[in-house]
PDB file of N, CA and C in Angstrom:
ATOM      1  N   GLN V   1      94.067  12.000  53.406  1.00 83.00           N
ATOM      2  CA  GLN V   1      94.061  13.337  52.813  1.00 83.00           C
ATOM      3  C   GLN V   1      92.759  14.122  53.191  1.00 83.00           C
ATOM      4  N   VAL V   2      91.870  13.223  53.738  1.00 94.00           N
ATOM      5  CA  VAL V   2      90.569  14.005  54.441  1.00 94.00           C
ATOM      6  C   VAL V   2      90.652  13.764  55.755  1.00 94.00           C
ATOM      7  N   GLN V   3      90.358  15.108  56.495  1.00 96.00           N
ATOM      8  CA  GLN V   3      90.332  14.897  57.811  1.00 96.00           C
ATOM      9  C   GLN V   3      88.804  14.951  58.386  1.00 96.00           C
ATOM     10  N   PHE V   4      88.472  14.317  59.420  1.00 97.00           N
ATOM     11  CA  PHE V   4      87.141  14.395  60.016  1.00 97.00           C
ATOM     12  C   PHE V   4      87.088  14.635  61.410  1.00 97.00           C
ATOM     13  N   VAL V   5      86.336  15.605  61.770  1.00 97.00           N
ATOM     14  CA  VAL V   5      85.973  15.837  63.040  1.00 97.00           C
ATOM     15  C   VAL V   5      84.424  15.380  63.454  1.00 97.00           C
ATOM     16  N   GLU V   6      84.384  14.346  64.267  1.00 97.00           N
ATOM     17  CA  GLU V   6      82.992  13.759  64.490  1.00 97.00           C
ATOM     18  C   GLU V   6      82.715  13.947  65.878  1.00 97.00           C
ATOM     19  N   SER V   7      81.479  14.156  66.214  1.00 97.00           N
ATOM     20  CA  SER V   7      80.808  14.178  67.524  1.00 97.00           C
ATOM     21  C   SER V   7      79.485  13.908  67.632  1.00 97.00           C
ATOM     22  N   GLY V   8      79.030  13.857  68.804  1.00 97.00           N
ATOM     23  CA  GLY V   8      77.610  13.532  69.129  1.00 97.00           C
ATOM     24  C   GLY V   8      77.215  12.159  69.649  1.00 97.00           C
ATOM     25  N   GLY V   9      78.081  11.297  69.439  1.00 97.00           N
ATOM     26  CA  GLY V   9      77.937   9.819  69.996  1.00 97.00           C
ATOM     27  C   GLY V   9      77.701   9.917  71.367  1.00 97.00           C
ATOM     28  N   GLY V  10      77.329   8.749  71.765  1.00 98.00           N
ATOM     29  CA  GLY V  10      77.155   8.508  73.318  1.00 98.00           C
ATOM     30  C   GLY V  10      76.332   7.384  73.697  1.00 98.00           C
ATOM     31  N   LEU V  11      75.893   7.551  74.887  1.00 98.00           N
ATOM     32  CA  LEU V  11      74.886   6.495  75.600  1.00 98.00           C
ATOM     33  C   LEU V  11      73.529   7.221  75.767  1.00 98.00           C
ATOM     34  N   VAL V  12      72.474   6.557  75.247  1.00 98.00           N
ATOM     35  CA  VAL V  12      71.150   7.110  75.336  1.00 98.00           C
ATOM     36  C   VAL V  12      70.050   5.949  75.546  1.00 98.00           C
ATOM     37  N   GLN V  13      69.194   6.205  76.347  1.00 98.00           N
ATOM     38  CA  GLN V  13      68.091   5.092  76.680  1.00 98.00           C
ATOM     39  C   GLN V  13      67.103   4.991  75.316  1.00 98.00           C
ATOM     40  N   ALA V  14      66.502   3.805  75.168  1.00 98.00           N
ATOM     41  CA  ALA V  14      65.870   3.547  74.054  1.00 98.00           C
ATOM     42  C   ALA V  14      64.563   4.603  73.965  1.00 98.00           C
ATOM     43  N   GLY V  15      64.218   5.210  72.848  1.00 98.00           N
ATOM     44  CA  GLY V  15      63.329   6.168  72.635  1.00 98.00           C
ATOM     45  C   GLY V  15      63.912   7.604  72.734  1.00 98.00           C
ATOM     46  N   GLY V  16      65.234   7.714  73.328  1.00 98.00           N
ATOM     47  CA  GLY V  16      65.907   9.035  73.260  1.00 98.00           C
ATOM     48  C   GLY V  16      66.411   9.456  71.875  1.00 98.00           C
ATOM     49  N   SER V  17      67.194  10.655  71.843  1.00 98.00           N
ATOM     50  CA  SER V  17      67.868  11.113  70.772  1.00 98.00           C
ATOM     51  C   SER V  17      69.285  11.598  70.828  1.00 98.00           C
ATOM     52  N   LEU V  18      69.686  11.473  69.646  1.00 98.00           N
ATOM     53  CA  LEU V  18      71.250  11.918  69.666  1.00 98.00           C
ATOM     54  C   LEU V  18      71.325  12.638  68.380  1.00 98.00           C
ATOM     55  N   ARG V  19      72.242  13.454  68.212  1.00 98.00           N
ATOM     56  CA  ARG V  19      72.663  14.372  67.066  1.00 98.00           C
ATOM     57  C   ARG V  19      73.965  14.259  66.652  1.00 98.00           C
ATOM     58  N   LEU V  20      74.394  13.448  65.522  1.00 98.00           N
ATOM     59  CA  LEU V  20      75.946  13.364  65.169  1.00 98.00           C
ATOM     60  C   LEU V  20      76.102  14.534  64.221  1.00 98.00           C
ATOM     61  N   SER V  21      77.402  15.034  64.442  1.00 98.00           N
ATOM     62  CA  SER V  21      77.968  16.111  63.503  1.00 98.00           C
ATOM     63  C   SER V  21      79.248  15.529  63.005  1.00 98.00           C
ATOM     64  N   CYS V  22      79.636  15.786  61.764  1.00 98.00           N
ATOM     65  CA  CYS V  22      80.810  15.350  61.086  1.00 98.00           C
ATOM     66  C   CYS V  22      81.166  16.683  60.261  1.00 98.00           C
ATOM     67  N   ALA V  23      82.475  17.189  60.427  1.00 97.00           N
ATOM     68  CA  ALA V  23      83.102  18.282  59.632  1.00 97.00           C
ATOM     69  C   ALA V  23      84.351  17.712  58.860  1.00 97.00           C
ATOM     70  N   ALA V  24      84.167  17.819  57.312  1.00 96.00           N
ATOM     71  CA  ALA V  24      85.288  17.121  56.628  1.00 96.00           C
ATOM     72  C   ALA V  24      86.064  18.175  56.095  1.00 96.00           C
ATOM     73  N   SER V  25      87.299  18.074  56.011  1.00 95.00           N
ATOM     74  CA  SER V  25      88.277  18.983  55.454  1.00 95.00           C
ATOM     75  C   SER V  25      89.334  18.402  54.854  1.00 95.00           C
ATOM     76  N   GLY V  26      90.116  19.300  54.100  1.00 91.00           N
ATOM     77  CA  GLY V  26      91.420  18.734  53.450  1.00 91.00           C
ATOM     78  C   GLY V  26      91.451  18.226  51.993  1.00 91.00           C
ATOM     79  N   SER V  27      90.333  18.546  51.417  1.00 87.00           N
ATOM     80  CA  SER V  27      90.161  18.056  49.991  1.00 87.00           C
ATOM     81  C   SER V  27      90.022  19.581  49.113  1.00 87.00           C
ATOM     82  N   PRO V  28      90.908  19.598  48.117  1.00 85.00           N
ATOM     83  CA  PRO V  28      90.426  20.717  47.125  1.00 85.00           C
ATOM     84  C   PRO V  28      89.271  20.489  46.251  1.00 85.00           C
ATOM     85  N   PHE V  29      88.639  19.356  46.291  1.00 85.00           N
ATOM     86  CA  PHE V  29      87.476  19.153  45.458  1.00 85.00           C
ATOM     87  C   PHE V  29      86.303  19.095  46.259  1.00 85.00           C
ATOM     88  N   THR V  30      85.183  19.488  45.589  1.00 83.00           N
ATOM     89  CA  THR V  30      83.898  19.325  46.289  1.00 83.00           C
ATOM     90  C   THR V  30      83.477  18.034  46.661  1.00 83.00           C
ATOM     91  N   PHE V  31      82.906  17.924  47.853  1.00 92.00           N
ATOM     92  CA  PHE V  31      82.551  16.582  48.400  1.00 92.00           C
ATOM     93  C   PHE V  31      81.150  16.222  47.559  1.00 92.00           C
ATOM     94  N   GLY V  32      81.136  15.133  47.215  1.00 95.00           N
ATOM     95  CA  GLY V  32      79.936  14.572  46.642  1.00 95.00           C
ATOM     96  C   GLY V  32      78.709  14.222  47.661  1.00 95.00           C
ATOM     97  N   PHE V  33      78.587  13.027  47.755  1.00 97.00           N
ATOM     98  CA  PHE V  33      77.629  12.605  48.906  1.00 97.00           C
ATOM     99  C   PHE V  33      78.517  12.518  50.284  1.00 97.00           C
ATOM    100  N   MET V  34      77.861  12.824  51.384  1.00 97.00           N
ATOM    101  CA  MET V  34      78.426  12.839  52.619  1.00 97.00           C
ATOM    102  C   MET V  34      77.261  12.013  53.544  1.00 97.00           C
ATOM    103  N   GLY V  35      77.765  11.270  54.586  1.00 98.00           N
ATOM    104  CA  GLY V  35      76.691  10.518  55.337  1.00 98.00           C
ATOM    105  C   GLY V  35      77.573   9.563  56.307  1.00 98.00           C
ATOM    106  N   TRP V  36      76.781   8.445  56.757  1.00 98.00           N
ATOM    107  CA  TRP V  36      77.289   7.787  57.786  1.00 98.00           C
ATOM    108  C   TRP V  36      76.940   6.091  57.543  1.00 98.00           C
ATOM    109  N   TYR V  37      77.967   5.308  57.676  1.00 98.00           N
ATOM    110  CA  TYR V  37      77.837   3.923  57.670  1.00 98.00           C
ATOM    111  C   TYR V  37      77.834   3.535  59.173  1.00 98.00           C
ATOM    112  N   ARG V  38      77.478   2.434  59.491  1.00 98.00           N
ATOM    113  CA  ARG V  38      77.444   1.972  60.984  1.00 98.00           C
ATOM    114  C   ARG V  38      77.730   0.362  60.790  1.00 98.00           C
ATOM    115  N   GLN V  39      78.384   0.015  61.972  1.00 98.00           N
ATOM    116  CA  GLN V  39      78.799  -1.389  62.099  1.00 98.00           C
ATOM    117  C   GLN V  39      78.650  -1.756  63.427  1.00 98.00           C
ATOM    118  N   ALA V  40      77.722  -2.785  63.726  1.00 97.00           N
ATOM    119  CA  ALA V  40      77.734  -3.473  64.976  1.00 97.00           C
ATOM    120  C   ALA V  40      78.534  -4.437  65.184  1.00 97.00           C
ATOM    121  N   PRO V  41      78.875  -4.869  66.559  1.00 92.00           N
ATOM    122  CA  PRO V  41      79.775  -5.936  66.686  1.00 92.00           C
ATOM    123  C   PRO V  41      79.147  -7.378  65.988  1.00 92.00           C
ATOM    124  N   GLY V  42      80.193  -7.899  65.152  1.00 94.00           N
ATOM    125  CA  GLY V  42      79.977  -9.146  64.411  1.00 94.00           C
ATOM    126  C   GLY V  42      79.061  -9.087  63.284  1.00 94.00           C
ATOM    127  N   GLU V  43      78.777  -7.783  62.855  1.00 96.00           N
ATOM    128  CA  GLU V  43      78.010  -7.681  61.627  1.00 96.00           C
ATOM    129  C   GLU V  43      78.649  -6.952  60.588  1.00 96.00           C
ATOM    130  N   GLN V  44      78.008  -6.725  59.328  1.00 96.00           N
ATOM    131  CA  GLN V  44      78.753  -6.217  58.359  1.00 96.00           C
ATOM    132  C   GLN V  44      78.349  -4.548  58.605  1.00 96.00           C
ATOM    133  N   HIS V  45      79.267  -3.768  57.842  1.00 97.00           N
ATOM    134  CA  HIS V  45      78.764  -2.437  57.822  1.00 97.00           C
ATOM    135  C   HIS V  45      77.503  -2.017  57.002  1.00 97.00           C
ATOM    136  N   GLU V  46      76.864  -1.101  57.314  1.00 97.00           N
ATOM    137  CA  GLU V  46      75.707  -0.714  56.432  1.00 97.00           C
ATOM    138  C   GLU V  46      75.519   0.815  56.366  1.00 97.00           C
ATOM    139  N   LEU V  47      75.108   1.217  55.107  1.00 98.00           N
ATOM    140  CA  LEU V  47      74.897   2.599  54.773  1.00 98.00           C
ATOM    141  C   LEU V  47      73.763   3.166  55.595  1.00 98.00           C
ATOM    142  N   VAL V  48      73.740   3.949  56.465  1.00 98.00           N
ATOM    143  CA  VAL V  48      72.779   4.526  57.357  1.00 98.00           C
ATOM    144  C   VAL V  48      71.925   5.528  56.448  1.00 98.00           C
ATOM    145  N   ALA V  49      72.576   6.512  56.152  1.00 98.00           N
ATOM    146  CA  ALA V  49      72.024   7.490  55.381  1.00 98.00           C
ATOM    147  C   ALA V  49      72.986   8.498  54.679  1.00 98.00           C
ATOM    148  N   ASN V  50      72.892   9.082  53.667  1.00 98.00           N
ATOM    149  CA  ASN V  50      73.830  10.114  53.067  1.00 98.00           C
ATOM    150  C   ASN V  50      72.932  11.161  52.232  1.00 98.00           C
ATOM    151  N   ILE V  51      73.606  12.190  51.846  1.00 98.00           N
ATOM    152  CA  ILE V  51      73.094  13.438  51.355  1.00 98.00           C
ATOM    153  C   ILE V  51      73.997  13.774  50.202  1.00 98.00           C
ATOM    154  N   SER V  52      73.601  14.223  48.983  1.00 96.00           N
ATOM    155  CA  SER V  52      74.293  14.665  48.011  1.00 96.00           C
ATOM    156  C   SER V  52      74.764  16.198  48.184  1.00 96.00           C
ATOM    157  N   SER V  53      75.558  16.745  47.360  1.00 93.00           N
ATOM    158  CA  SER V  53      75.870  18.310  47.548  1.00 93.00           C
ATOM    159  C   SER V  53      74.693  18.938  47.101  1.00 93.00           C
ATOM    160  N   SER V  54      73.634  18.567  46.356  1.00 93.00           N
ATOM    161  CA  SER V  54      72.622  19.246  46.149  1.00 93.00           C
ATOM    162  C   SER V  54      71.312  18.990  47.126  1.00 93.00           C
ATOM    163  N   GLY V  55      71.347  18.179  48.113  1.00 96.00           N
ATOM    164  CA  GLY V  55      70.344  17.961  49.146  1.00 96.00           C
ATOM    165  C   GLY V  55      69.591  16.738  48.886  1.00 96.00           C
ATOM    166  N   SER V  56      69.807  15.760  47.916  1.00 97.00           N
ATOM    167  CA  SER V  56      69.061  14.548  47.603  1.00 97.00           C
ATOM    168  C   SER V  56      69.637  13.636  48.733  1.00 97.00           C
ATOM    169  N   THR V  57      68.651  12.843  49.462  1.00 98.00           N
ATOM    170  CA  THR V  57      69.047  12.066  50.611  1.00 98.00           C
ATOM    171  C   THR V  57      68.553  10.518  50.523  1.00 98.00           C
ATOM    172  N   ASN V  58      69.395   9.603  50.982  1.00 98.00           N
ATOM    173  CA  ASN V  58      68.978   8.368  50.942  1.00 98.00           C
ATOM    174  C   ASN V  58      69.175   7.615  52.448  1.00 98.00           C
ATOM    175  N   TYR V  59      68.208   6.856  52.899  1.00 98.00           N
ATOM    176  CA  TYR V  59      68.103   6.385  54.014  1.00 98.00           C
ATOM    177  C   TYR V  59      67.862   4.767  54.014  1.00 98.00           C
ATOM    178  N   ALA V  60      68.567   4.135  55.013  1.00 98.00           N
ATOM    179  CA  ALA V  60      68.331   2.668  55.267  1.00 98.00           C
ATOM    180  C   ALA V  60      66.878   2.441  55.607  1.00 98.00           C
ATOM    181  N   ASP V  61      66.333   1.536  55.230  1.00 98.00           N
ATOM    182  CA  ASP V  61      64.764   1.192  55.528  1.00 98.00           C
ATOM    183  C   ASP V  61      64.613   1.300  57.149  1.00 98.00           C
ATOM    184  N   SER V  62      65.706   0.722  57.819  1.00 98.00           N
ATOM    185  CA  SER V  62      65.549   0.451  59.365  1.00 98.00           C
ATOM    186  C   SER V  62      65.510   1.897  59.974  1.00 98.00           C
ATOM    187  N   VAL V  63      65.858   3.013  59.305  1.00 98.00           N
ATOM    188  CA  VAL V  63      65.849   4.227  60.176  1.00 98.00           C
ATOM    189  C   VAL V  63      64.987   5.137  59.495  1.00 98.00           C
ATOM    190  N   LYS V  64      64.344   4.995  58.473  1.00 98.00           N
ATOM    191  CA  LYS V  64      63.374   5.873  57.690  1.00 98.00           C
ATOM    192  C   LYS V  64      62.151   6.400  58.713  1.00 98.00           C
ATOM    193  N   GLY V  65      62.072   7.692  59.059  1.00 98.00           N
ATOM    194  CA  GLY V  65      60.972   8.192  59.633  1.00 98.00           C
ATOM    195  C   GLY V  65      61.519   8.567  61.112  1.00 98.00           C
ATOM    196  N   ARG V  66      62.786   7.933  61.421  1.00 98.00           N
ATOM    197  CA  ARG V  66      63.339   8.251  62.717  1.00 98.00           C
ATOM    198  C   ARG V  66      64.645   9.156  62.480  1.00 98.00           C
ATOM    199  N   PHE V  67      65.252   9.055  61.571  1.00 98.00           N
ATOM    200  CA  PHE V  67      66.709   9.687  61.393  1.00 98.00           C
ATOM    201  C   PHE V  67      66.448  10.831  60.195  1.00 98.00           C
ATOM    202  N   THR V  68      67.080  11.879  60.495  1.00 98.00           N
ATOM    203  CA  THR V  68      67.073  12.929  59.364  1.00 98.00           C
ATOM    204  C   THR V  68      68.640  13.352  59.138  1.00 98.00           C
ATOM    205  N   ILE V  69      69.040  13.401  57.780  1.00 98.00           N
ATOM    206  CA  ILE V  69      70.392  13.887  57.663  1.00 98.00           C
ATOM    207  C   ILE V  69      70.151  15.258  56.868  1.00 98.00           C
ATOM    208  N   SER V  70      71.099  16.011  57.345  1.00 98.00           N
ATOM    209  CA  SER V  70      71.101  17.365  56.854  1.00 98.00           C
ATOM    210  C   SER V  70      72.664  17.849  56.426  1.00 98.00           C
ATOM    211  N   ARG V  71      72.866  18.878  55.764  1.00 96.00           N
ATOM    212  CA  ARG V  71      74.196  19.169  55.290  1.00 96.00           C
ATOM    213  C   ARG V  71      74.256  20.718  55.276  1.00 96.00           C
ATOM    214  N   ASP V  72      75.425  21.337  55.729  1.00 93.00           N
ATOM    215  CA  ASP V  72      75.752  22.803  55.488  1.00 93.00           C
ATOM    216  C   ASP V  72      77.087  22.741  54.491  1.00 93.00           C
ATOM    217  N   ASN V  73      76.797  23.025  53.311  1.00 88.00           N
ATOM    218  CA  ASN V  73      77.911  23.001  52.407  1.00 88.00           C
ATOM    219  C   ASN V  73      78.997  23.993  52.758  1.00 88.00           C
ATOM    220  N   ALA V  74      78.624  25.344  53.089  1.00 88.00           N
ATOM    221  CA  ALA V  74      79.583  26.286  53.586  1.00 88.00           C
ATOM    222  C   ALA V  74      80.637  25.814  54.431  1.00 88.00           C
ATOM    223  N   LYS V  75      80.194  24.908  55.415  1.00 91.00           N
ATOM    224  CA  LYS V  75      80.975  24.494  56.452  1.00 91.00           C
ATOM    225  C   LYS V  75      81.446  23.094  56.220  1.00 91.00           C
ATOM    226  N   ASP V  76      81.067  22.425  55.138  1.00 93.00           N
ATOM    227  CA  ASP V  76      81.475  21.048  54.925  1.00 93.00           C
ATOM    228  C   ASP V  76      81.118  20.172  55.981  1.00 93.00           C
ATOM    229  N   THR V  77      80.031  20.489  56.540  1.00 96.00           N
ATOM    230  CA  THR V  77      79.438  19.731  57.776  1.00 96.00           C
ATOM    231  C   THR V  77      78.288  18.849  57.421  1.00 96.00           C
ATOM    232  N   VAL V  78      78.159  17.505  57.942  1.00 97.00           N
ATOM    233  CA  VAL V  78      76.951  16.987  57.757  1.00 97.00           C
ATOM    234  C   VAL V  78      76.405  16.531  59.127  1.00 97.00           C
ATOM    235  N   TYR V  79      75.101  16.538  59.295  1.00 98.00           N
ATOM    236  CA  TYR V  79      74.438  16.145  60.544  1.00 98.00           C
ATOM    237  C   TYR V  79      73.469  15.039  60.426  1.00 98.00           C
ATOM    238  N   LEU V  80      73.319  14.167  61.439  1.00 98.00           N
ATOM    239  CA  LEU V  80      72.417  13.190  61.390  1.00 98.00           C
ATOM    240  C   LEU V  80      71.717  13.237  62.925  1.00 98.00           C
ATOM    241  N   GLN V  81      70.480  13.635  62.793  1.00 98.00           N
ATOM    242  CA  GLN V  81      69.466  13.597  63.824  1.00 98.00           C
ATOM    243  C   GLN V  81      68.927  12.381  64.014  1.00 98.00           C
ATOM    244  N   MET V  82      69.049  11.662  65.166  1.00 98.00           N
ATOM    245  CA  MET V  82      68.597  10.180  65.382  1.00 98.00           C
ATOM    246  C   MET V  82      67.546  10.434  66.449  1.00 98.00           C
ATOM    247  N   ASN V  83      66.260  10.078  66.114  1.00 98.00           N
ATOM    248  CA  ASN V  83      65.113  10.103  67.020  1.00 98.00           C
ATOM    249  C   ASN V  83      64.695   8.619  67.309  1.00 98.00           C
ATOM    250  N   SER V  84      63.888   8.582  68.538  1.00 98.00           N
ATOM    251  CA  SER V  84      63.335   7.144  68.676  1.00 98.00           C
ATOM    252  C   SER V  84      64.172   6.101  68.570  1.00 98.00           C
ATOM    253  N   LEU V  85      65.263   6.358  69.210  1.00 98.00           N
ATOM    254  CA  LEU V  85      66.525   5.453  69.264  1.00 98.00           C
ATOM    255  C   LEU V  85      66.074   3.941  69.780  1.00 98.00           C
ATOM    256  N   LYS V  86      66.548   2.946  69.005  1.00 98.00           N
ATOM    257  CA  LYS V  86      66.297   1.537  69.434  1.00 98.00           C
ATOM    258  C   LYS V  86      67.661   0.814  69.847  1.00 98.00           C
ATOM    259  N   PRO V  87      67.643  -0.227  70.548  1.00 98.00           N
ATOM    260  CA  PRO V  87      68.952  -0.881  70.936  1.00 98.00           C
ATOM    261  C   PRO V  87      69.433  -1.404  69.856  1.00 98.00           C
ATOM    262  N   GLU V  88      68.867  -1.881  68.655  1.00 97.00           N
ATOM    263  CA  GLU V  88      69.349  -2.151  67.318  1.00 97.00           C
ATOM    264  C   GLU V  88      70.102  -1.105  66.721  1.00 97.00           C
ATOM    265  N   ASP V  89      70.050  -0.003  67.080  1.00 98.00           N
ATOM    266  CA  ASP V  89      70.793   1.094  66.392  1.00 98.00           C
ATOM    267  C   ASP V  89      72.199   1.193  67.204  1.00 98.00           C
ATOM    268  N   THR V  90      72.521   0.366  68.057  1.00 98.00           N
ATOM    269  CA  THR V  90      73.917   0.349  68.684  1.00 98.00           C
ATOM    270  C   THR V  90      74.964   0.067  67.756  1.00 98.00           C
ATOM    271  N   ALA V  91      75.721   0.871  67.527  1.00 98.00           N
ATOM    272  CA  ALA V  91      76.987   0.539  66.594  1.00 98.00           C
ATOM    273  C   ALA V  91      77.890   1.654  66.614  1.00 98.00           C
ATOM    274  N   VAL V  92      79.145   1.299  65.966  1.00 98.00           N
ATOM    275  CA  VAL V  92      80.174   2.240  65.576  1.00 98.00           C
ATOM    276  C   VAL V  92      79.589   3.151  64.320  1.00 98.00           C
ATOM    277  N   TYR V  93      79.379   4.329  64.358  1.00 98.00           N
ATOM    278  CA  TYR V  93      79.046   5.179  63.368  1.00 98.00           C
ATOM    279  C   TYR V  93      80.124   5.833  62.582  1.00 98.00           C
ATOM    280  N   TYR V  94      80.228   5.582  61.266  1.00 98.00           N
ATOM    281  CA  TYR V  94      81.530   6.188  60.609  1.00 98.00           C
ATOM    282  C   TYR V  94      80.857   7.342  59.677  1.00 98.00           C
ATOM    283  N   CYS V  95      81.474   8.492  60.027  1.00 98.00           N
ATOM    284  CA  CYS V  95      81.209   9.503  58.661  1.00 98.00           C
ATOM    285  C   CYS V  95      82.026   8.973  57.527  1.00 98.00           C
ATOM    286  N   TYR V  96      81.325   9.414  56.324  1.00 98.00           N
ATOM    287  CA  TYR V  96      82.013   9.270  55.260  1.00 98.00           C
ATOM    288  C   TYR V  96      81.683  10.423  54.270  1.00 98.00           C
ATOM    289  N   VAL V  97      82.803  10.726  53.301  1.00 97.00           N
ATOM    290  CA  VAL V  97      82.576  11.483  52.112  1.00 97.00           C
ATOM    291  C   VAL V  97      82.965  10.948  50.880  1.00 97.00           C
ATOM    292  N   GLU V  98      82.241  11.370  49.728  1.00 96.00           N
ATOM    293  CA  GLU V  98      82.577  10.919  48.593  1.00 96.00           C
ATOM    294  C   GLU V  98      83.436  12.027  47.560  1.00 96.00           C
ATOM    295  N   ILE V  99      84.477  11.704  47.099  1.00 93.00           N
ATOM    296  CA  ILE V  99      85.228  12.638  46.238  1.00 93.00           C
ATOM    297  C   ILE V  99      85.298  11.757  44.876  1.00 93.00           C
ATOM    298  N   PHE V 100      84.595  12.301  43.930  1.00 89.00           N
ATOM    299  CA  PHE V 100      84.475  11.577  42.652  1.00 89.00           C
ATOM    300  C   PHE V 100      83.973  10.063  42.983  1.00 89.00           C
ATOM    301  N   LEU V 101      84.583   9.001  42.601  1.00 89.00           N
ATOM    302  CA  LEU V 101      84.146   7.650  42.915  1.00 89.00           C
ATOM    303  C   LEU V 101      84.785   7.021  44.408  1.00 89.00           C
ATOM    304  N   ALA V 102      85.561   7.820  44.853  1.00 93.00           N
ATOM    305  CA  ALA V 102      86.449   7.296  46.124  1.00 93.00           C
ATOM    306  C   ALA V 102      85.608   7.595  47.246  1.00 93.00           C
ATOM    307  N   GLU V 103      85.521   6.761  48.452  1.00 95.00           N
ATOM    308  CA  GLU V 103      84.913   7.120  49.486  1.00 95.00           C
ATOM    309  C   GLU V 103      86.211   7.269  50.725  1.00 95.00           C
ATOM    310  N   TYR V 104      85.977   8.021  51.571  1.00 96.00           N
ATOM    311  CA  TYR V 104      86.946   8.241  52.796  1.00 96.00           C
ATOM    312  C   TYR V 104      86.155   8.289  54.108  1.00 96.00           C
ATOM    313  N   TRP V 105      86.527   7.400  54.994  1.00 97.00           N
ATOM    314  CA  TRP V 105      85.885   7.314  56.157  1.00 97.00           C
ATOM    315  C   TRP V 105      86.678   7.926  57.381  1.00 97.00           C
ATOM    316  N   GLY V 106      85.894   8.373  58.397  1.00 97.00           N
ATOM    317  CA  GLY V 106      86.298   8.909  59.719  1.00 97.00           C
ATOM    318  C   GLY V 106      86.827   7.862  60.536  1.00 97.00           C
ATOM    319  N   GLN V 107      87.028   8.056  61.738  1.00 97.00           N
ATOM    320  CA  GLN V 107      87.277   7.051  62.564  1.00 97.00           C
ATOM    321  C   GLN V 107      86.379   6.482  63.372  1.00 97.00           C
ATOM    322  N   GLY V 108      85.284   7.047  63.347  1.00 97.00           N
ATOM    323  CA  GLY V 108      83.984   6.475  63.879  1.00 97.00           C
ATOM    324  C   GLY V 108      83.526   7.144  65.449  1.00 97.00           C
ATOM    325  N   THR V 109      82.434   6.940  65.716  1.00 98.00           N
ATOM    326  CA  THR V 109      81.905   7.347  67.155  1.00 98.00           C
ATOM    327  C   THR V 109      80.929   6.337  67.565  1.00 98.00           C
ATOM    328  N   GLN V 110      81.141   5.850  68.788  1.00 98.00           N
ATOM    329  CA  GLN V 110      80.142   4.663  69.292  1.00 98.00           C
ATOM    330  C   GLN V 110      78.852   5.425  69.737  1.00 98.00           C
ATOM    331  N   VAL V 111      77.706   4.682  69.131  1.00 98.00           N
ATOM    332  CA  VAL V 111      76.426   4.947  69.803  1.00 98.00           C
ATOM    333  C   VAL V 111      75.885   3.736  70.448  1.00 98.00           C
ATOM    334  N   THR V 112      75.332   3.991  71.663  1.00 98.00           N
ATOM    335  CA  THR V 112      74.998   2.851  72.369  1.00 98.00           C
ATOM    336  C   THR V 112      73.601   3.367  72.942  1.00 98.00           C
ATOM    337  N   VAL V 113      72.466   2.426  72.467  1.00 98.00           N
ATOM    338  CA  VAL V 113      71.269   2.655  73.049  1.00 98.00           C
ATOM    339  C   VAL V 113      70.900   1.462  73.969  1.00 98.00           C
ATOM    340  N   SER V 114      70.568   1.923  75.296  1.00 98.00           N
ATOM    341  CA  SER V 114      70.070   0.780  76.184  1.00 98.00           C
ATOM    342  C   SER V 114      68.714   0.663  76.151  1.00 98.00           C
ATOM    343  N   SER V 115      68.233  -0.443  76.616  1.00 94.00           N
ATOM    344  CA  SER V 115      67.053  -1.087  76.752  1.00 94.00           C
ATOM    345  C   SER V 115      66.317  -0.959  78.132  1.00 94.00           C
TER     346      SER V 115
END
């Protein structure tokens, strides 16, 4: 019911930057939180960052000070600026949105950070 257009993933050297973008559509309801989960091979998924419709943000401890999440409500688009990337940031990043208590995930985009 929710469609995602995700972009910005790729390969970058340690210390570099990437900017993820996710545009969500297809819901008649206002999105609550929007953000990203990530999952590295053999590991559980974890919440990287999210942002509420009013601009309140949450970050995983591992990315605080390096990642910044922002949101354009008019475009239903969320952005994740990732700076000072580390090899341990390598994962598939899944954009997600919250509608009431339900979460909807995109297909994901690969982020690879080389050492």
